[in-house]
mmCIF file of C-alpha atoms and ligand atoms in Angstrom:
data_model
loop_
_atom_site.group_PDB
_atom_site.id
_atom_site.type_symbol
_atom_site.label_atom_id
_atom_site.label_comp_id
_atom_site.label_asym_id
_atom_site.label_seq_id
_atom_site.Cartn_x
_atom_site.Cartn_y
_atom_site.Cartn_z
ATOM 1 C CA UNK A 25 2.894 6.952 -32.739
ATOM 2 C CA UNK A 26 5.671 9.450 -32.272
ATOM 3 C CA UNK A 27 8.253 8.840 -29.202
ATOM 4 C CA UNK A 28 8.173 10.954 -26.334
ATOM 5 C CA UNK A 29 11.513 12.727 -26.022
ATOM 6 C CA UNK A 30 12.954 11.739 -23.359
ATOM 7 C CA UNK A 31 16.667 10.700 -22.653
ATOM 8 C CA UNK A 32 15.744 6.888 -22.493
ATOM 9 C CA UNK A 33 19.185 6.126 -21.635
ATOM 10 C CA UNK A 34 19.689 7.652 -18.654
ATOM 11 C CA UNK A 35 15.986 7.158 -16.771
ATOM 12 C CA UNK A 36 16.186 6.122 -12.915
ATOM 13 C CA UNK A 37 13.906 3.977 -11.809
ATOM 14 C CA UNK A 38 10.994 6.672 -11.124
ATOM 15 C CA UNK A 39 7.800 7.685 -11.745
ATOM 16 C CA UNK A 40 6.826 10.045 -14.387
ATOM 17 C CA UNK A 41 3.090 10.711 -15.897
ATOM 18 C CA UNK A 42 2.343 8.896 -18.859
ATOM 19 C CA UNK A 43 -0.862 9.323 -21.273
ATOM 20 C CA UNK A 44 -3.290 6.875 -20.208
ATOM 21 C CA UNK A 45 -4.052 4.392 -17.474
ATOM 22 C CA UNK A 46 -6.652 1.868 -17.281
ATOM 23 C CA UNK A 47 -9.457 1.886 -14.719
ATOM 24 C CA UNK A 48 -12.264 -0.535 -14.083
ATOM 25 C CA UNK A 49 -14.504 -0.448 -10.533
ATOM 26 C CA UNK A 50 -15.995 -3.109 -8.407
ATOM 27 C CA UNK A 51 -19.353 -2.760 -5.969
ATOM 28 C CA UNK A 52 -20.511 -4.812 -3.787
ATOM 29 C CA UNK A 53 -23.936 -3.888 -5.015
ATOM 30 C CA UNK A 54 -23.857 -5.287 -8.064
ATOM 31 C CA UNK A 55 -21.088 -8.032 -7.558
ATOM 32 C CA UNK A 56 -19.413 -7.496 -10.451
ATOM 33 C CA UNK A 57 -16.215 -5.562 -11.986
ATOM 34 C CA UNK A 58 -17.845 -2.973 -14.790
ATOM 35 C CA UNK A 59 -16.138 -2.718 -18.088
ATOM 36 C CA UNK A 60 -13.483 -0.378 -17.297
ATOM 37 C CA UNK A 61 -12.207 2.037 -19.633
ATOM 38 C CA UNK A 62 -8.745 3.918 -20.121
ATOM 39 C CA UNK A 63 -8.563 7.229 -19.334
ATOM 40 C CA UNK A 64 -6.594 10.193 -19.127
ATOM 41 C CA UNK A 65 -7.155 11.064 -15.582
ATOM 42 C CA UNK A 66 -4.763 10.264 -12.939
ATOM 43 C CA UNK A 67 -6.096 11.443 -9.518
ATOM 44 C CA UNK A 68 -8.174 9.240 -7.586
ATOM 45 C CA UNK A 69 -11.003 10.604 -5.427
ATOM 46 C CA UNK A 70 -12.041 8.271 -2.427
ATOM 47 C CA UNK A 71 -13.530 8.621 1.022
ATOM 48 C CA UNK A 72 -11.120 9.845 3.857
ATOM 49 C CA UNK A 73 -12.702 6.672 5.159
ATOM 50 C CA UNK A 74 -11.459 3.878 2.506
ATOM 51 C CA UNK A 75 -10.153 0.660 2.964
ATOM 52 C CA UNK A 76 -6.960 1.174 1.781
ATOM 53 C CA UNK A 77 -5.956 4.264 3.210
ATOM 54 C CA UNK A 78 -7.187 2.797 7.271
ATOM 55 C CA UNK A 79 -6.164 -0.702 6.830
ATOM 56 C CA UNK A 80 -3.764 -0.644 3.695
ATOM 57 C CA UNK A 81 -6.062 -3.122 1.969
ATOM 58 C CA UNK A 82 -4.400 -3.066 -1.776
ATOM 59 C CA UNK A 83 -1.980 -5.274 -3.885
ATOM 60 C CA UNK A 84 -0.299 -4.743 -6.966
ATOM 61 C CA UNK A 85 1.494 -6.201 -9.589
ATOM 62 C CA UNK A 86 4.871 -5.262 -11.437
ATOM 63 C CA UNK A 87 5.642 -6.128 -15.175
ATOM 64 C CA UNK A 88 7.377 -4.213 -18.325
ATOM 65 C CA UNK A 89 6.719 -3.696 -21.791
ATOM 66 C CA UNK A 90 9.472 -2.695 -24.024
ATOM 67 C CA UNK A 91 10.857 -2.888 -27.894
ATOM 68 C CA UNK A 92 12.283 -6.040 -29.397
ATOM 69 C CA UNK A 93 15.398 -5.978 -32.165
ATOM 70 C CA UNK A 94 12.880 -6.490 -34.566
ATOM 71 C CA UNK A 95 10.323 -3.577 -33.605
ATOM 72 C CA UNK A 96 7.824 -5.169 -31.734
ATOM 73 C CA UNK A 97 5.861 -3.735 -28.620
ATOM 74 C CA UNK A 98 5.676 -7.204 -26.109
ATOM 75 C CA UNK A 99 5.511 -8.009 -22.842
ATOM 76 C CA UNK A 100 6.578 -11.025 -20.627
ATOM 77 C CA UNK A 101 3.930 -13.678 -19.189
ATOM 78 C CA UNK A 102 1.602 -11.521 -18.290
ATOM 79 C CA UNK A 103 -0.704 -14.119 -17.430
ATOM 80 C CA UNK A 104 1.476 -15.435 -14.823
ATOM 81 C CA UNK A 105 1.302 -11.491 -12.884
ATOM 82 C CA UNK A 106 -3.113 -11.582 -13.492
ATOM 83 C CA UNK A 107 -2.697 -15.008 -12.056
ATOM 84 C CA UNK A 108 -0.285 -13.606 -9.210
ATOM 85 C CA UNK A 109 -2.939 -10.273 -8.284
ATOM 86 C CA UNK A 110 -5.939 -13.245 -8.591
ATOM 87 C CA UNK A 111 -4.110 -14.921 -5.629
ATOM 88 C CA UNK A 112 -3.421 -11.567 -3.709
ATOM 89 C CA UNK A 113 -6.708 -10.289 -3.928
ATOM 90 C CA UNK A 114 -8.123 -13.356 -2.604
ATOM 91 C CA UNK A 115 -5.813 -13.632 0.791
ATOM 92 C CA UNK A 116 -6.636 -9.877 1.331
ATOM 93 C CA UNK A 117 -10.593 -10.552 0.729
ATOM 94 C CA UNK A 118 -10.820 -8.483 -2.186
ATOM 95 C CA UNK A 119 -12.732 -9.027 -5.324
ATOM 96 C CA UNK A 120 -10.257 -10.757 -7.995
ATOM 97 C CA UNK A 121 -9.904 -8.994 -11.161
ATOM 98 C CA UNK A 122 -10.094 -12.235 -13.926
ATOM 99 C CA UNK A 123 -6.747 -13.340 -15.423
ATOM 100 C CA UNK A 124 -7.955 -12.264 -18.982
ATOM 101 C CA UNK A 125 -9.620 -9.178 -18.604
ATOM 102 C CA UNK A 126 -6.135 -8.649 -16.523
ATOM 103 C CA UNK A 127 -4.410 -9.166 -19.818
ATOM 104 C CA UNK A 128 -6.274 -7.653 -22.214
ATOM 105 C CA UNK A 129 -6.052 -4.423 -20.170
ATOM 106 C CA UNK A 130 -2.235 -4.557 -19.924
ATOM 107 C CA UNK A 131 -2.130 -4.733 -23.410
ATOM 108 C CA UNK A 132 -4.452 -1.823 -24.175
ATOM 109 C CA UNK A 133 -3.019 0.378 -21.793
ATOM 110 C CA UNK A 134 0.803 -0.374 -23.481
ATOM 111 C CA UNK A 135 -0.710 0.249 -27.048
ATOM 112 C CA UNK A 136 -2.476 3.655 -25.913
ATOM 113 C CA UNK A 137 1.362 4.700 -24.111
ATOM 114 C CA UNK A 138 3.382 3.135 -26.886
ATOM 115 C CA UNK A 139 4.775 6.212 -27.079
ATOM 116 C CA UNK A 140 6.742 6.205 -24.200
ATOM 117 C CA UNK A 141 7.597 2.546 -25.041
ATOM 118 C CA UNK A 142 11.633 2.980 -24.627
ATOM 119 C CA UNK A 143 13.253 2.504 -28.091
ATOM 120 C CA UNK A 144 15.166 -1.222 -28.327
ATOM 121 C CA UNK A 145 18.732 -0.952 -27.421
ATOM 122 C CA UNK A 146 18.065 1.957 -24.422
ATOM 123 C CA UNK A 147 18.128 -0.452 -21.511
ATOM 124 C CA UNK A 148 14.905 1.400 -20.575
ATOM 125 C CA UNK A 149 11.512 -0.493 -20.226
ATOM 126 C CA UNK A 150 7.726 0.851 -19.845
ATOM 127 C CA UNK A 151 7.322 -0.113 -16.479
ATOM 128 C CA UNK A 152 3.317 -1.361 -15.883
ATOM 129 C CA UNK A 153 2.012 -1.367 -12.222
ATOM 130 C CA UNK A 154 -1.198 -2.885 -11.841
ATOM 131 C CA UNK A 155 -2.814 -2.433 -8.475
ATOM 132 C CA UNK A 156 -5.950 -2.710 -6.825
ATOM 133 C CA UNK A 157 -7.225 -1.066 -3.664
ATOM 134 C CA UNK A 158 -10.568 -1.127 -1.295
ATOM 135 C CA UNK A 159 -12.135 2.461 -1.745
ATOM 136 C CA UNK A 160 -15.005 2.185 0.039
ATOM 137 C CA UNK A 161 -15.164 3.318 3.889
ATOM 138 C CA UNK A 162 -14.738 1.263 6.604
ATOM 139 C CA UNK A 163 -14.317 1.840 10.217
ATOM 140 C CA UNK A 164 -15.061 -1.607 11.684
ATOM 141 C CA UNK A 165 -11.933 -3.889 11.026
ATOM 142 C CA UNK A 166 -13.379 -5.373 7.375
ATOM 143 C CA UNK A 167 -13.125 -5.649 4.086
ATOM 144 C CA UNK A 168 -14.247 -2.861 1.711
ATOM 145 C CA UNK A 169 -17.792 -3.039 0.126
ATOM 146 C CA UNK A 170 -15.996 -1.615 -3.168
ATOM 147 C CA UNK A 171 -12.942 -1.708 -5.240
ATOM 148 C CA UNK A 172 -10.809 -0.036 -8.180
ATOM 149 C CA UNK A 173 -8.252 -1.635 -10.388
ATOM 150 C CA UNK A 174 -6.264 0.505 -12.252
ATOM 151 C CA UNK A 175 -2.903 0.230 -14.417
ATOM 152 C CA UNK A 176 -0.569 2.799 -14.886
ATOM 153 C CA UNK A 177 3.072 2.816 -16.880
ATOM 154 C CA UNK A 178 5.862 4.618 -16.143
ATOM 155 C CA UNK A 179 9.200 4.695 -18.427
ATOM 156 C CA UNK A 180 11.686 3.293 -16.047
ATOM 157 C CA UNK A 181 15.892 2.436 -16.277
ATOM 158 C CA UNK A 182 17.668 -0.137 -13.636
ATOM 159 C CA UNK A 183 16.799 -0.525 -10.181
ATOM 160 C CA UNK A 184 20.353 -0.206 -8.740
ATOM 161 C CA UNK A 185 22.433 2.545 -9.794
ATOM 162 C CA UNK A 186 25.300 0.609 -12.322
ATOM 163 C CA UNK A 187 22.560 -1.873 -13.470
ATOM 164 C CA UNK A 188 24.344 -5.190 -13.758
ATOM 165 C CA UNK A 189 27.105 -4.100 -11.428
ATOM 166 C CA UNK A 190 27.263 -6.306 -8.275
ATOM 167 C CA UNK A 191 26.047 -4.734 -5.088
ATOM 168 C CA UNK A 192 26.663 -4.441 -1.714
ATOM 169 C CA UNK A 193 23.892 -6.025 0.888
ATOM 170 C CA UNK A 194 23.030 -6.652 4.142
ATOM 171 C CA UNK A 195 21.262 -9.240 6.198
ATOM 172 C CA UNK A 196 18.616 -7.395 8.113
ATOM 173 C CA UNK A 197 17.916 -7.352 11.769
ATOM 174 C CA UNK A 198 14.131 -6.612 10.769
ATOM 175 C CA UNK A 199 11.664 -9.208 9.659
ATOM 176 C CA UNK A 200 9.887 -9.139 6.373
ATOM 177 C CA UNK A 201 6.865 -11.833 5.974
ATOM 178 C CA UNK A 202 5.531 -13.935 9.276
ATOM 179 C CA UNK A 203 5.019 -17.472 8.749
ATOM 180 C CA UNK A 204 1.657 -17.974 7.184
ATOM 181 C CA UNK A 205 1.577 -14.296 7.239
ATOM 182 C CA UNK A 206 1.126 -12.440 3.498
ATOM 183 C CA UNK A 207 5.033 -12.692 2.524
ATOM 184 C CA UNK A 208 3.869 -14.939 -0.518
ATOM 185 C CA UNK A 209 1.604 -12.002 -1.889
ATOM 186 C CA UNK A 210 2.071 -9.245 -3.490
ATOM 187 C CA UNK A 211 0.264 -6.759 -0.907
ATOM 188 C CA UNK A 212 1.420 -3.038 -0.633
ATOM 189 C CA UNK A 213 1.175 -3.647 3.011
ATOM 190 C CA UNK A 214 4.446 -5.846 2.760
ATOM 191 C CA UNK A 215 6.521 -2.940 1.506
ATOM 192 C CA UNK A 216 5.788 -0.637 4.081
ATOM 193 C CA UNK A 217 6.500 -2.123 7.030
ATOM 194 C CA UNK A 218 10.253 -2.761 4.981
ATOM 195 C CA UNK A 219 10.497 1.368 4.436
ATOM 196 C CA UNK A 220 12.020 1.903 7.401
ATOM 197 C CA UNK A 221 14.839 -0.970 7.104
ATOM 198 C CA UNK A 222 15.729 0.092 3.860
ATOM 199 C CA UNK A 223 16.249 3.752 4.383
ATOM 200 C CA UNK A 224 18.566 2.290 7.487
ATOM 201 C CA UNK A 225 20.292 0.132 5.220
ATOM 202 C CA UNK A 226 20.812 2.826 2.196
ATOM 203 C CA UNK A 227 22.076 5.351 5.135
ATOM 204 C CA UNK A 228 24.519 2.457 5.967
ATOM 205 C CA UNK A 229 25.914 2.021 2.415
ATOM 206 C CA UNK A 230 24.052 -0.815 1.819
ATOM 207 C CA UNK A 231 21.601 -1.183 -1.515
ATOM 208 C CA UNK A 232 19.013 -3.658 -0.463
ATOM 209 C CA UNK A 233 17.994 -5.690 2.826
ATOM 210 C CA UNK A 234 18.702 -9.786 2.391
ATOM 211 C CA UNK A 235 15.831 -11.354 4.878
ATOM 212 C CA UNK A 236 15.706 -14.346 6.843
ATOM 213 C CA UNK A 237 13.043 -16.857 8.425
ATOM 214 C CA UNK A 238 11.115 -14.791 10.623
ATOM 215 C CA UNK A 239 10.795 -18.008 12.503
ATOM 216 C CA UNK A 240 14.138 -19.414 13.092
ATOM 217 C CA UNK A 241 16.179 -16.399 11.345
ATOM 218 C CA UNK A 242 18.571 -19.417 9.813
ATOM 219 C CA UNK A 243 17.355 -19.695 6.006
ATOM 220 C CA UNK A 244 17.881 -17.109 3.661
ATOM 221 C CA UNK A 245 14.472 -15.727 2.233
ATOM 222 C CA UNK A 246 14.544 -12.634 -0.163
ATOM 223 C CA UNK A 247 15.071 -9.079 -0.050
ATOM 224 C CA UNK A 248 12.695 -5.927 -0.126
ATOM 225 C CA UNK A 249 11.886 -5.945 -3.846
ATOM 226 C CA UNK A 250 13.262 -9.467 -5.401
ATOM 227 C CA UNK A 251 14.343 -13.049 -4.837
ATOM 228 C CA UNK A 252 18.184 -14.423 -4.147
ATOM 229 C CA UNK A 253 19.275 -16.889 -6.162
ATOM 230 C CA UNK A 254 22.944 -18.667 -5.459
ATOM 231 C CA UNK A 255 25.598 -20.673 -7.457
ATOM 232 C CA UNK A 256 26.950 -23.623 -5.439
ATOM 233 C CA UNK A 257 30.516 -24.856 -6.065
ATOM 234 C CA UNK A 258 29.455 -27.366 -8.039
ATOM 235 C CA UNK A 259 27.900 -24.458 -10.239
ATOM 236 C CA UNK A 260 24.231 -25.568 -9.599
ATOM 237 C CA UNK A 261 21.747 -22.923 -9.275
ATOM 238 C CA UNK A 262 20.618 -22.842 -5.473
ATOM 239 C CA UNK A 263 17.130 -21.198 -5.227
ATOM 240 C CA UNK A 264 15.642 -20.759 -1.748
ATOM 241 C CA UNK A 265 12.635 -22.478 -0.963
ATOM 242 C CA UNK A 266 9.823 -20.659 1.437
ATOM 243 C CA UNK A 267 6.207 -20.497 2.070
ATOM 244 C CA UNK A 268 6.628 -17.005 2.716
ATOM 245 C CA UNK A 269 8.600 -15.325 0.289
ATOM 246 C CA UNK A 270 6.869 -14.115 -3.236
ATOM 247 C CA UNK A 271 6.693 -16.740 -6.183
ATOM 248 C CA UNK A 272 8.711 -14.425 -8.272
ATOM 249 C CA UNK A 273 7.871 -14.730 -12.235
ATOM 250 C CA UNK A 274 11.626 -13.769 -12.904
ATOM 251 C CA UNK A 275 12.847 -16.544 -10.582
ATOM 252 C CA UNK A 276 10.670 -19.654 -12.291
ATOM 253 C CA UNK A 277 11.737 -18.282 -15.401
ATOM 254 C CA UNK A 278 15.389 -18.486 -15.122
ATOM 255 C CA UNK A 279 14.887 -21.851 -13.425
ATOM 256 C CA UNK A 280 13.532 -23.042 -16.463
ATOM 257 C CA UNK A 281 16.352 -21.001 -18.759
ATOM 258 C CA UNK A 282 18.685 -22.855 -16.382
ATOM 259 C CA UNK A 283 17.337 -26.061 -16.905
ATOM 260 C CA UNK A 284 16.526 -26.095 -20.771
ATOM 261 C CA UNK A 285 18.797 -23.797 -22.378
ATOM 262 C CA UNK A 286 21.913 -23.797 -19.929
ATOM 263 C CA UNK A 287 21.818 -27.795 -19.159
ATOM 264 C CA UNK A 288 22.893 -26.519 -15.365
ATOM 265 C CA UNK A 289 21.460 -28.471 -12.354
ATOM 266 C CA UNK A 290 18.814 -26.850 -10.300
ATOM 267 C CA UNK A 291 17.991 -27.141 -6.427
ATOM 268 C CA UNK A 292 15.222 -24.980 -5.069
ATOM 269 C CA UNK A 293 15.441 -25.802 -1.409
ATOM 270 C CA UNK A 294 15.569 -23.829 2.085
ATOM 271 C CA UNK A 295 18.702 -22.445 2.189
ATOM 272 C CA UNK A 296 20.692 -21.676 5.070
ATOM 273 C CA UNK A 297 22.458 -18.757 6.313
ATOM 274 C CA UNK A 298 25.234 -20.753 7.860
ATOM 275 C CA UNK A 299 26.037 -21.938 4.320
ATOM 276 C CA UNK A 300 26.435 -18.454 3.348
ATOM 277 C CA UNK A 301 28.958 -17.779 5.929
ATOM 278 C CA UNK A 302 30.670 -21.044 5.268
ATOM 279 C CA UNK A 303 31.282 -19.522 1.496
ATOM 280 C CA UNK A 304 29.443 -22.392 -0.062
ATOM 281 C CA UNK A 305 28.528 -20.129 -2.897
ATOM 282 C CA UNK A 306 30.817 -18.627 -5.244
ATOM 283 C CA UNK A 307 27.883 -16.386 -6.711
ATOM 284 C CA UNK A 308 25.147 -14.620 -5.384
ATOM 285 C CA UNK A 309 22.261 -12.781 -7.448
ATOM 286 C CA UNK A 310 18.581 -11.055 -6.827
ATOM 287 C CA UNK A 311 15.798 -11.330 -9.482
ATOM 288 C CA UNK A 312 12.609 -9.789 -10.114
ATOM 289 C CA UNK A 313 11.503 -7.830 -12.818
ATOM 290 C CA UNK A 314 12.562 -4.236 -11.597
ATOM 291 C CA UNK A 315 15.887 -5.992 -10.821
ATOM 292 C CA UNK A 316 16.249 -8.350 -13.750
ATOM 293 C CA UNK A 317 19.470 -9.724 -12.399
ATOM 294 C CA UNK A 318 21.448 -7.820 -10.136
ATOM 295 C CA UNK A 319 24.701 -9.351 -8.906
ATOM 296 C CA UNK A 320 25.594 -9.548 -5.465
ATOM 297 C CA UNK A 321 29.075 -8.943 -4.433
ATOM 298 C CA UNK A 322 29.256 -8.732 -1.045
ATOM 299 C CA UNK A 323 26.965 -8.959 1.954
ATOM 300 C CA UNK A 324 27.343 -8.021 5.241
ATOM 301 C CA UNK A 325 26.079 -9.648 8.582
ATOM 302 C CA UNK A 326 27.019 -7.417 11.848
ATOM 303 C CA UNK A 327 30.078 -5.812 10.783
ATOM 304 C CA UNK A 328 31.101 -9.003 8.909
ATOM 305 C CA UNK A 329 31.395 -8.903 5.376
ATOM 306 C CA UNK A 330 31.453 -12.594 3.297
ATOM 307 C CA UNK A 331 32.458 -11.600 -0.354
ATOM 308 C CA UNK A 332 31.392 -14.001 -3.119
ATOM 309 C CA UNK A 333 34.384 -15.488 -5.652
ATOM 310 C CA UNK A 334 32.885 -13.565 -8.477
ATOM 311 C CA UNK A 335 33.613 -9.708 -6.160
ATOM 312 C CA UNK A 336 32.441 -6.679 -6.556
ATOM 313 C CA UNK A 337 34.114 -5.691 -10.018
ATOM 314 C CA UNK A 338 31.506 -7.632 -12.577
ATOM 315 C CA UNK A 339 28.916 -10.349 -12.011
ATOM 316 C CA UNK A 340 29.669 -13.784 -12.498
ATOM 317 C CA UNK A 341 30.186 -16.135 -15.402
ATOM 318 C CA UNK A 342 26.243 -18.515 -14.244
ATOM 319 C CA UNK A 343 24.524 -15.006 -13.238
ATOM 320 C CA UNK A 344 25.743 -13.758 -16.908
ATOM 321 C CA UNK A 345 24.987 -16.868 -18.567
ATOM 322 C CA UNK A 346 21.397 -16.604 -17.113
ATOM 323 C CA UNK A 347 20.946 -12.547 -17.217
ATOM 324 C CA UNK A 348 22.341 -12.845 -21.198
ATOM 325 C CA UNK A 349 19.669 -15.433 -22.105
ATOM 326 C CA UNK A 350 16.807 -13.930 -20.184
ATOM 327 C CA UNK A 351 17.257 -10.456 -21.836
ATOM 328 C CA UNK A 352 17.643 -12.471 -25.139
ATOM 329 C CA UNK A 353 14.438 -14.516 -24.986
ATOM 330 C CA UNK A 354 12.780 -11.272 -23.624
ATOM 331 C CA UNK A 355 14.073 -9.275 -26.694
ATOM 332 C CA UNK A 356 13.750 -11.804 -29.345
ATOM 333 C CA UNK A 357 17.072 -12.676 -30.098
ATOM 334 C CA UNK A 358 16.749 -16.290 -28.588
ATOM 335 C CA UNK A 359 13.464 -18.773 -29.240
ATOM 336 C CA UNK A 360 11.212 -18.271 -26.373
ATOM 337 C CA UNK A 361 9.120 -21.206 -24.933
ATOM 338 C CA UNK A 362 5.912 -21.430 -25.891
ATOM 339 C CA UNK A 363 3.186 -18.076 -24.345
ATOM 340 C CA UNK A 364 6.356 -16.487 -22.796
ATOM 341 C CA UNK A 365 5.807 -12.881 -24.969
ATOM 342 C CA UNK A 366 3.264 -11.492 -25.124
ATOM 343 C CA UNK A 367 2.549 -8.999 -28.805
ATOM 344 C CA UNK A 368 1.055 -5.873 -28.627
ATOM 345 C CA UNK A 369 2.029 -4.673 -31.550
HETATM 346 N N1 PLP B 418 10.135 -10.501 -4.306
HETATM 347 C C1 PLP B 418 9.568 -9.338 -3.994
HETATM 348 C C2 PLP B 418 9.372 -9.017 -2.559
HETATM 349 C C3 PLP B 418 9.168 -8.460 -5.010
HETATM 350 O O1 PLP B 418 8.614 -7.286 -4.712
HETATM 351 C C4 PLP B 418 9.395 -8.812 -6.354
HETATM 352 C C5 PLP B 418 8.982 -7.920 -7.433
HETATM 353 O O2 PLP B 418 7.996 -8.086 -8.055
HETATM 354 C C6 PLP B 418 9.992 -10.036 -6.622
HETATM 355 C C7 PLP B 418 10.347 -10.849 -5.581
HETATM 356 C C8 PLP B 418 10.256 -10.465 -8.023
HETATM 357 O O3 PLP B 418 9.088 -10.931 -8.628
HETATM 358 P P1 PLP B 418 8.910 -10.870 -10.202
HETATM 359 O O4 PLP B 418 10.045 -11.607 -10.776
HETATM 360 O O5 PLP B 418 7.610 -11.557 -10.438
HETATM 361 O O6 PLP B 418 8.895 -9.447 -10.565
HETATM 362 C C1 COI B 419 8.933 -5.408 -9.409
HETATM 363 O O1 COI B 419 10.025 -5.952 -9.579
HETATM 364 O O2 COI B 419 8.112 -5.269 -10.310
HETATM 365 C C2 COI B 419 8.536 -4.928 -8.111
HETATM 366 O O3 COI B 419 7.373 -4.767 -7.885
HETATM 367 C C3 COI B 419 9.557 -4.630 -7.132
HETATM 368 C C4 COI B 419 9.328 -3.274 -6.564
HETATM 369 C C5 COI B 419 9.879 -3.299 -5.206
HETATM 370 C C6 COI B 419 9.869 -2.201 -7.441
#
């Protein structure tokens, strides 16, 4: 395989055509997902009538392939994402795609686009985006007769402009997930209903949306596209605790990094936006896998701003700690527990 020649260092985080995705189809007819194949196609036809496109009945998945020290071609826990999609498909009434087909199609689809597999030491990743829609018409408010999964790649570089430079937020006067609503689920209908506070917020100089409770608007939730985690002053790792925010895969793993590799304490408990303002925290951070770790600096509520100790010049010393480690067991430079990565080749 030959590299694509692209300037690896300096992607954005957007979409560009790779070789091959994978696509597999579900009918109602015959109850069952068929074998699926890759292909080099990547236009969909559907009815004008489909599930998705009348009643945005789709989720999707986000995880990255990308080059270890040592050569490799792996991902990370991709069983926990098939896992994640199984759950999503079922609280949208869709047929789940099984957690090992989900695998083994992640991994063919990365070995047919290893080519645009970022070389190690870019800071660019092969971005995989599973998703799964209802393509079937409906009219009647109901779930799709029939589905397609498919899995495309994209060569992406950080999220936020700067990558690990800390960023500027805001606490949002919009509501993200409902209580028992789908906030816990990766469902494309979650992301559009936040399009329209975070082209408000990026107008206002702001680079993401921090949410609260929908219910009470007191404890901190997430943002648009990762979870928050906090340093205390005691330097414990405070990660919020909600029925209705997404169980990121990013988040559990840097609790455990925290917990057996850093020795640091770890509370995962509702946490409220009064201790925010009352500058409990001396460091502030989201996670996800677009966003790895991405320091917050500062964060504003109504014209307030409450800056964390660690400011706006360079993350913190826990958020490093935890970022450095991550990136270390993902690249292969520090022992990873036990089904964490994931060879292709
Ligand atoms: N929260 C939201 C709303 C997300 O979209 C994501 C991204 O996937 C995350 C959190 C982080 O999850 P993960 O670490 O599994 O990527
Ligand atoms: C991811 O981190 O994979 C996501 O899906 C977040 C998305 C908003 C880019």
């Amino acid at each position: 395989m030959e590299k694509k020649n692209l300037d690896w260092a300096n992607l954005g985080f957007a979409y560009q055509k790779t070789d091959k995705r994978f696509v597999a189809n579900y009918t109602k007819a015959s109850g069952k997902w068929d074998d699926g194949a890759l292909t080099d196609d990547d236009k969909i036809v559907m009815s004008e009538c489909a599930g998705v496109l009348q009643y945005s009945q789709s989720v999707f998945e986000g995880l990255k392939a990308y080059t270890t020290k040592d050569g490799h071609i792996v991902c990370f826990r991709p069983d926990l994402n098939a896992q994640r999609m199984y759950d999503s498909a079922k609280r949208l009434e869709m047929p789940p795609f099984p957690v090992d087909r989900f695998v083994q199609a992640v991994k063919d689809v990365v070995k047919a686009d290893d080519a645009w597999v970022p070389p190690y030491g870019t800071g660019a990743t092969l971005y995989i985006r599973p998703y799964m829609f209802g393509i079937s018409p409906v009219i009647g408010v109901k779930p799709a007769d029939d589905y397609q999964f498919r899995i495309l790649t994209t060569p992406v570089g950080p999220y936020f402009k700067g990558g690990a430079k800390p960023i500027y937020v805001r606490v949002s006067d919009y509501d993200r997930a409902a209580p028992h609503g789908t906030g816990n689920i990766k469902a494309g209908l979650n992301y559009a209903m936040s399009l329209h506070a975070i082209v408000k917020a990026h107008q206002e100089g702001f680079a993401e949306n921090i949410y609260l409770d929908a219910a009470t608007r007191t404890k901190v939730e997430e943002t648009g596209g990762a979870n928050i985690l906090f340093v205390d002053r005691d330097g414990k790792l405070v990660v919020p605790k909600s029925d209705s925010i997404l169980p990121s895969i990013t988040r559990r793993s840097l609790v455990y990094v925290a917990e057996h590799y850093l020795g640091l304490t770890v509370d995962e408990r509702p946490v409220y936006w009064k201790e925010v303002l009352d500058n409990d925290f001396v460091e502030c951070g989201l996670c996800g896998t677009a966003a790895v770790i991405s320091p917050i600096g500062k964060i504003n509520d109504h014209g307030k701003d409450i800056e964390f100790e660690s400011g706006m010049e360079k993350m913190g010393p826990v958020m490093t700690k935890l970022r450095e480690t991550l990136l270390g067991i993902q690249e292969g430079e520090i022992e990873a527990p036990e089904g964490w990565i994931c060879h292709i080749e």
